[in-house]
C-alpha atoms as an extended CHARMM CRD file, in Angstrom:
* protein
*
       181  EXT
         1         1  MET       CA              0.0000000000        0.0000000000        0.0000000000  PROA      1               0.0000000000
         2         2  PRO       CA              1.4900000000        3.4110000000       -0.8930000000  PROA      2               0.0000000000
         3         3  VAL       CA              2.4210000000        5.6780000000        1.9820000000  PROA      3               0.0000000000
         4         4  ASP       CA              0.8760000000        9.1350000000        1.8860000000  PROA      4               0.0000000000
         5         5  ASN       CA              3.6910000000       11.4900000000        2.8410000000  PROA      5               0.0000000000
         6         6  ASP       CA              2.0990000000       14.7090000000        1.6700000000  PROA      6               0.0000000000
         7         7  HSD       CA             -0.5040000000       15.2720000000        4.4100000000  PROA      7               0.0000000000
         8         8  HSD       CA             -4.1150000000       14.3670000000        3.6790000000  PROA      8               0.0000000000
         9         9  GLY       CA             -3.4970000000       13.7500000000        0.0110000000  PROA      9               0.0000000000
        10        10  GLU       CA             -3.3130000000       17.4780000000       -0.8520000000  PROA      10              0.0000000000
        11        11  ARG       CA             -0.6790000000       17.4120000000       -3.5370000000  PROA      11              0.0000000000
        12        12  GLY       CA              1.1410000000       20.6230000000       -4.3400000000  PROA      12              0.0000000000
        13        13  LEU       CA             -1.3050000000       22.9020000000       -2.5340000000  PROA      13              0.0000000000
        14        14  ILE       CA              0.2990000000       26.2780000000       -1.9150000000  PROA      14              0.0000000000
        15        15  VAL       CA             -1.3330000000       28.4930000000        0.6620000000  PROA      15              0.0000000000
        16        16  ILE       CA             -0.8810000000       32.1580000000       -0.1210000000  PROA      16              0.0000000000
        17        17  GLU       CA             -1.4140000000       34.2490000000        2.9480000000  PROA      17              0.0000000000
        18        18  GLN       CA             -3.5630000000       37.2640000000        2.2320000000  PROA      18              0.0000000000
        19        19  PRO       CA             -2.1970000000       40.5950000000        3.4460000000  PROA      19              0.0000000000
        20        20  ALA       CA             -3.9280000000       41.8780000000        6.5960000000  PROA      20              0.0000000000
        21        21  TYR       CA             -5.5840000000       44.7510000000        4.7900000000  PROA      21              0.0000000000
        22        22  THR       CA             -7.6230000000       42.6580000000        2.3390000000  PROA      22              0.0000000000
        23        23  GLY       CA             -9.9970000000       41.9010000000        5.2090000000  PROA      23              0.0000000000
        24        24  PHE       CA            -10.7740000000       45.6210000000        5.3740000000  PROA      24              0.0000000000
        25        25  GLY       CA            -11.3770000000       45.8300000000        1.6270000000  PROA      25              0.0000000000
        26        26  PHE       CA             -8.4320000000       48.1100000000        0.7770000000  PROA      26              0.0000000000
        27        27  SER       CA             -6.2300000000       47.9440000000       -2.3110000000  PROA      27              0.0000000000
        28        28  ASP       CA             -2.4200000000       48.0000000000       -2.0600000000  PROA      28              0.0000000000
        29        29  GLU       CA             -2.4210000000       51.6980000000       -2.8590000000  PROA      29              0.0000000000
        30        30  GLU       CA             -5.1210000000       52.5460000000       -0.3040000000  PROA      30              0.0000000000
        31        31  TRP       CA             -3.3550000000       50.5250000000        2.3850000000  PROA      31              0.0000000000
        32        32  GLY       CA             -0.0970000000       52.3120000000        1.5190000000  PROA      32              0.0000000000
        33        33  LEU       CA             -1.8190000000       55.6530000000        2.1380000000  PROA      33              0.0000000000
        34        34  LEU       CA             -3.1980000000       54.5310000000        5.5110000000  PROA      34              0.0000000000
        35        35  VAL       CA              0.1000000000       52.9900000000        6.6490000000  PROA      35              0.0000000000
        36        36  GLY       CA              2.2310000000       55.9070000000        5.4460000000  PROA      36              0.0000000000
        37        37  LEU       CA              0.1400000000       58.5860000000        7.1040000000  PROA      37              0.0000000000
        38        38  PRO       CA              0.9900000000       58.0650000000       10.8090000000  PROA      38              0.0000000000
        39        39  GLN       CA              4.7050000000       58.5460000000       10.1510000000  PROA      39              0.0000000000
        40        40  SER       CA              3.9970000000       61.4600000000        7.7900000000  PROA      40              0.0000000000
        41        41  VAL       CA              1.8440000000       63.1390000000       10.4500000000  PROA      41              0.0000000000
        42        42  LEU       CA              4.6720000000       62.6380000000       12.9320000000  PROA      42              0.0000000000
        43        43  ALA       CA              7.2420000000       64.1810000000       10.5410000000  PROA      43              0.0000000000
        44        44  ALA       CA              4.9810000000       67.1170000000        9.6330000000  PROA      44              0.0000000000
        45        45  ALA       CA              4.1740000000       67.8390000000       13.2820000000  PROA      45              0.0000000000
        46        46  ALA       CA              7.8980000000       67.8000000000       14.0780000000  PROA      46              0.0000000000
        47        47  ALA       CA              8.6150000000       70.0560000000       11.0820000000  PROA      47              0.0000000000
        48        48  ALA       CA              5.8950000000       72.5670000000       12.0540000000  PROA      48              0.0000000000
        49        49  GLU       CA              8.4340000000       74.2730000000       14.3050000000  PROA      49              0.0000000000
        50        50  SER       CA             12.1460000000       74.2420000000       13.5460000000  PROA      50              0.0000000000
        51        51  ASP       CA             13.4480000000       73.6240000000       17.0350000000  PROA      51              0.0000000000
        52        52  GLY       CA             16.7290000000       71.7610000000       16.8070000000  PROA      52              0.0000000000
        53        53  THR       CA             17.8350000000       68.1560000000       16.5620000000  PROA      53              0.0000000000
        54        54  ARG       CA             17.5160000000       67.2730000000       20.2610000000  PROA      54              0.0000000000
        55        55  ARG       CA             13.9210000000       68.5060000000       20.4510000000  PROA      55              0.0000000000
        56        56  THR       CA             13.0630000000       66.8560000000       17.1410000000  PROA      56              0.0000000000
        57        57  MET       CA             14.4540000000       63.5620000000       18.4920000000  PROA      57              0.0000000000
        58        58  ALA       CA             12.1810000000       63.9130000000       21.5380000000  PROA      58              0.0000000000
        59        59  GLU       CA              9.2340000000       64.6720000000       19.2280000000  PROA      59              0.0000000000
        60        60  ASN       CA             10.0430000000       61.6580000000       17.0300000000  PROA      60              0.0000000000
        61        61  ALA       CA             10.2510000000       59.4040000000       20.0930000000  PROA      61              0.0000000000
        62        62  ALA       CA              6.8800000000       60.6240000000       21.4130000000  PROA      62              0.0000000000
        63        63  GLY       CA              5.2820000000       60.1480000000       17.9980000000  PROA      63              0.0000000000
        64        64  LEU       CA              6.7200000000       56.6690000000       17.4850000000  PROA      64              0.0000000000
        65        65  GLU       CA              5.5440000000       55.6200000000       20.9590000000  PROA      65              0.0000000000
        66        66  THR       CA              2.0350000000       56.8320000000       20.1040000000  PROA      66              0.0000000000
        67        67  ILE       CA              2.1440000000       54.9410000000       16.8020000000  PROA      67              0.0000000000
        68        68  ALA       CA              3.3640000000       51.7740000000       18.5640000000  PROA      68              0.0000000000
        69        69  ALA       CA              0.6810000000       52.1320000000       21.2520000000  PROA      69              0.0000000000
        70        70  GLY       CA             -1.8700000000       51.9060000000       18.4280000000  PROA      70              0.0000000000
        71        71  ARG       CA             -1.1220000000       48.1680000000       18.3170000000  PROA      71              0.0000000000
        72        72  GLU       CA             -3.1760000000       47.8760000000       21.5340000000  PROA      72              0.0000000000
        73        73  SER       CA             -6.1310000000       49.7880000000       20.0410000000  PROA      73              0.0000000000
        74        74  ALA       CA             -9.6150000000       48.3400000000       20.3160000000  PROA      74              0.0000000000
        75        75  SER       CA             -9.9360000000       49.2740000000       16.6350000000  PROA      75              0.0000000000
        76        76  PRO       CA             -8.7670000000       46.3960000000       14.4100000000  PROA      76              0.0000000000
        77        77  LEU       CA             -7.8610000000       48.9320000000       11.7030000000  PROA      77              0.0000000000
        78        78  VAL       CA             -5.6610000000       51.0620000000       13.9920000000  PROA      78              0.0000000000
        79        79  ALA       CA             -4.0550000000       47.9320000000       15.4730000000  PROA      79              0.0000000000
        80        80  ALA       CA             -3.2860000000       46.5530000000       11.9690000000  PROA      80              0.0000000000
        81        81  VAL       CA             -1.8660000000       49.8540000000       10.6720000000  PROA      81              0.0000000000
        82        82  ALA       CA              0.2010000000       50.3820000000       13.8310000000  PROA      82              0.0000000000
        83        83  GLY       CA              1.5810000000       46.8440000000       13.5970000000  PROA      83              0.0000000000
        84        84  GLU       CA              2.5620000000       47.4000000000        9.9830000000  PROA      84              0.0000000000
        85        85  VAL       CA              4.2850000000       50.7340000000       10.7410000000  PROA      85              0.0000000000
        86        86  VAL       CA              6.2360000000       49.2360000000       13.6530000000  PROA      86              0.0000000000
        87        87  SER       CA              7.2620000000       46.2410000000       11.5150000000  PROA      87              0.0000000000
        88        88  ARG       CA              8.6980000000       48.7160000000        8.9770000000  PROA      88              0.0000000000
        89        89  VAL       CA             10.3860000000       51.2920000000       11.2200000000  PROA      89              0.0000000000
        90        90  GLY       CA             11.1250000000       49.3240000000       14.3750000000  PROA      90              0.0000000000
        91        91  ASP       CA              9.7050000000       49.0700000000       17.8690000000  PROA      91              0.0000000000
        92        92  PRO       CA             10.4980000000       51.9450000000       20.2420000000  PROA      92              0.0000000000
        93        93  GLU       CA             10.2640000000       49.4710000000       23.1430000000  PROA      93              0.0000000000
        94        94  ILE       CA             13.4760000000       47.8670000000       21.8800000000  PROA      94              0.0000000000
        95        95  GLY       CA             15.2430000000       51.1350000000       21.1700000000  PROA      95              0.0000000000
        96        96  ALA       CA             14.1570000000       51.9230000000       17.6110000000  PROA      96              0.0000000000
        97        97  GLU       CA             14.4590000000       55.6050000000       16.7330000000  PROA      97              0.0000000000
        98        98  LEU       CA             13.4140000000       57.5470000000       13.6760000000  PROA      98              0.0000000000
        99        99  PRO       CA             16.0180000000       59.6020000000       11.8330000000  PROA      99              0.0000000000
       100       100  VAL       CA             15.6980000000       63.3460000000       12.2280000000  PROA      100             0.0000000000
       101       101  ILE       CA             14.4900000000       64.7010000000        8.8950000000  PROA      101             0.0000000000
       102       102  THR       CA             14.6190000000       68.4160000000        8.2110000000  PROA      102             0.0000000000
       103       103  PRO       CA             12.5230000000       69.1120000000        5.1220000000  PROA      103             0.0000000000
       104       104  ASP       CA             13.7410000000       71.7980000000        2.7060000000  PROA      104             0.0000000000
       105       105  ASP       CA             10.2300000000       73.2110000000        2.5650000000  PROA      105             0.0000000000
       106       106  PRO       CA              8.3460000000       72.3820000000        5.7740000000  PROA      106             0.0000000000
       107       107  GLN       CA              5.1820000000       74.1630000000        4.6180000000  PROA      107             0.0000000000
       108       108  ALA       CA              4.9950000000       72.1510000000        1.3840000000  PROA      108             0.0000000000
       109       109  MET       CA              5.4990000000       68.9460000000        3.3840000000  PROA      109             0.0000000000
       110       110  ILE       CA              2.7570000000       69.9440000000        5.8510000000  PROA      110             0.0000000000
       111       111  ASP       CA              0.3700000000       70.8160000000        2.9990000000  PROA      111             0.0000000000
       112       112  ASP       CA              1.0790000000       67.4440000000        1.3570000000  PROA      112             0.0000000000
       113       113  VAL       CA              0.4190000000       65.5530000000        4.6020000000  PROA      113             0.0000000000
       114       114  LEU       CA             -2.8310000000       67.4540000000        5.1680000000  PROA      114             0.0000000000
       115       115  ALA       CA             -3.9360000000       66.6730000000        1.5900000000  PROA      115             0.0000000000
       116       116  ARG       CA             -3.1930000000       62.9590000000        2.1130000000  PROA      116             0.0000000000
       117       117  ALA       CA             -5.0190000000       63.0280000000        5.4670000000  PROA      117             0.0000000000
       118       118  GLY       CA             -8.0620000000       64.3960000000        3.6250000000  PROA      118             0.0000000000
       119       119  GLN       CA             -7.7800000000       61.6100000000        1.0260000000  PROA      119             0.0000000000
       120       120  ALA       CA             -7.5410000000       58.9960000000        3.7860000000  PROA      120             0.0000000000
       121       121  SER       CA            -10.5590000000       60.4400000000        5.5810000000  PROA      121             0.0000000000
       122       122  ALA       CA            -12.6440000000       60.3130000000        2.3840000000  PROA      122             0.0000000000
       123       123  LEU       CA            -11.3990000000       56.7700000000        1.6560000000  PROA      123             0.0000000000
       124       124  LEU       CA            -12.3480000000       55.5680000000        5.1370000000  PROA      124             0.0000000000
       125       125  ALA       CA            -15.7970000000       57.1660000000        4.9570000000  PROA      125             0.0000000000
       126       126  GLY       CA            -16.5240000000       55.1380000000        1.8230000000  PROA      126             0.0000000000
       127       127  LYS       CA            -15.0540000000       51.8090000000        2.9220000000  PROA      127             0.0000000000
       128       128  ILE       CA            -15.5070000000       51.0900000000        6.6250000000  PROA      128             0.0000000000
       129       129  ASP       CA            -17.8690000000       51.8310000000        9.4810000000  PROA      129             0.0000000000
       130       130  GLU       CA            -17.7070000000       55.1720000000       11.2540000000  PROA      130             0.0000000000
       131       131  GLY       CA            -16.3540000000       53.6640000000       14.4840000000  PROA      131             0.0000000000
       132       132  GLN       CA            -13.2790000000       52.2930000000       12.7120000000  PROA      132             0.0000000000
       133       133  ALA       CA            -12.8060000000       55.4290000000       10.6130000000  PROA      133             0.0000000000
       134       134  GLY       CA            -13.1790000000       57.6590000000       13.6760000000  PROA      134             0.0000000000
       135       135  ALA       CA            -10.6640000000       55.6160000000       15.6530000000  PROA      135             0.0000000000
       136       136  TYR       CA             -8.0740000000       55.9660000000       12.8640000000  PROA      136             0.0000000000
       137       137  ARG       CA             -8.6640000000       59.7180000000       12.4560000000  PROA      137             0.0000000000
       138       138  HSD       CA             -8.4830000000       60.2790000000       16.2100000000  PROA      138             0.0000000000
       139       139  TRP       CA             -5.2370000000       58.2580000000       16.4050000000  PROA      139             0.0000000000
       140       140  LEU       CA             -3.6150000000       60.4950000000       13.7670000000  PROA      140             0.0000000000
       141       141  VAL       CA             -4.5780000000       63.6160000000       15.7280000000  PROA      141             0.0000000000
       142       142  GLU       CA             -3.2580000000       61.9820000000       18.9170000000  PROA      142             0.0000000000
       143       143  ILE       CA              0.0970000000       61.3340000000       17.1730000000  PROA      143             0.0000000000
       144       144  ALA       CA              0.2630000000       65.0300000000       16.2350000000  PROA      144             0.0000000000
       145       145  GLU       CA             -0.7180000000       66.0290000000       19.8050000000  PROA      145             0.0000000000
       146       146  GLN       CA              2.0430000000       63.9200000000       21.3240000000  PROA      146             0.0000000000
       147       147  VAL       CA              4.6580000000       65.2000000000       18.8870000000  PROA      147             0.0000000000
       148       148  VAL       CA              3.8760000000       68.9020000000       19.2880000000  PROA      148             0.0000000000
       149       149  GLY       CA              3.6610000000       68.5410000000       23.0640000000  PROA      149             0.0000000000
       150       150  ALA       CA              6.9090000000       66.5990000000       23.4240000000  PROA      150             0.0000000000
       151       151  ALA       CA              9.4230000000       69.4460000000       23.5000000000  PROA      151             0.0000000000
       152       152  SER       CA              9.0860000000       73.0830000000       24.4070000000  PROA      152             0.0000000000
       153       153  THR       CA             10.0640000000       75.6990000000       21.8600000000  PROA      153             0.0000000000
       154       154  GLY       CA             11.8640000000       78.9050000000       22.7340000000  PROA      154             0.0000000000
       155       155  GLY       CA             13.1920000000       79.6890000000       26.1690000000  PROA      155             0.0000000000
       156       156  ILE       CA             16.8170000000       79.2910000000       27.1970000000  PROA      156             0.0000000000
       157       157  LEU       CA             18.4820000000       75.9550000000       27.9350000000  PROA      157             0.0000000000
       158       158  GLY       CA             15.1090000000       74.2550000000       27.8290000000  PROA      158             0.0000000000
       159       159  LEU       CA             13.6780000000       76.5460000000       30.5010000000  PROA      159             0.0000000000
       160       160  GLY       CA             10.6160000000       78.5960000000       29.7450000000  PROA      160             0.0000000000
       161       161  GLY       CA              9.2500000000       78.7540000000       26.2500000000  PROA      161             0.0000000000
       162       162  ASP       CA              5.9770000000       77.4080000000       24.9470000000  PROA      162             0.0000000000
       163       163  VAL       CA              5.2280000000       73.7100000000       25.1160000000  PROA      163             0.0000000000
       164       164  VAL       CA              3.2310000000       74.0330000000       21.9050000000  PROA      164             0.0000000000
       165       165  SER       CA              4.1580000000       76.8260000000       19.5090000000  PROA      165             0.0000000000
       166       166  ASP       CA              1.6370000000       78.6640000000       17.3400000000  PROA      166             0.0000000000
       167       167  SER       CA              2.8340000000       76.8810000000       14.2010000000  PROA      167             0.0000000000
       168       168  GLU       CA              2.5860000000       73.4820000000       15.9180000000  PROA      168             0.0000000000
       169       169  ARG       CA             -0.8920000000       74.2840000000       17.2380000000  PROA      169             0.0000000000
       170       170  ARG       CA             -1.9200000000       75.4320000000       13.7630000000  PROA      170             0.0000000000
       171       171  PHE       CA             -0.7500000000       72.1230000000       12.2120000000  PROA      171             0.0000000000
       172       172  ARG       CA             -2.5830000000       70.0750000000       14.8300000000  PROA      172             0.0000000000
       173       173  ASP       CA             -5.7590000000       72.1330000000       14.3950000000  PROA      173             0.0000000000
       174       174  ARG       CA             -5.6130000000       71.9380000000       10.5760000000  PROA      174             0.0000000000
       175       175  LEU       CA             -5.0970000000       68.1570000000       10.7810000000  PROA      175             0.0000000000
       176       176  ALA       CA             -8.0650000000       67.7710000000       13.1360000000  PROA      176             0.0000000000
       177       177  HSD       CA            -10.1510000000       69.9420000000       10.7960000000  PROA      177             0.0000000000
       178       178  VAL       CA             -9.1920000000       67.9460000000        7.6790000000  PROA      178             0.0000000000
       179       179  LEU       CA            -10.0090000000       64.7170000000        9.4960000000  PROA      179             0.0000000000
       180       180  ASN       CA            -13.1840000000       66.1210000000       11.1040000000  PROA      180             0.0000000000
       181       181  ASP       CA            -11.8990000000       64.8120000000       14.4350000000  PROA      181             0.0000000000
């Protein structure tokens, strides 16, 4: 009698694991927008005020921690996006840091991020329930909040100064407005 060595007679069956986002009904391009946005929001919030490498590092760390914390979200969408971002950039819990990026034209970068946030908001409204969409939008605003609140601007030797500058507040408010959060 022949011995069946290939498990239950399934010959040559290849299981292709579907990417996480197909369960949400997003295309590659749409998922790329949603996954790219948290880090873009972080970078734009940090760029809203030019306040030196040390402060930008603190802002990056606060933003990355907020992104990573999204993995614990009750929203499956936020948890999936956060997991994907952390898998790409590294986990702050094991010392991952983002490079400090100083854009040549911070305003153009901010405008681009706000435009993409608007696209993401419209995409979510058409694809998933309001609870999921709202959780994602709120998470993006929370990332911006944590970044702009991470390091004070102005003052001398880190003393005094505003925790959130006008330009940082303006970015956060514009983001919240674009996302209707």
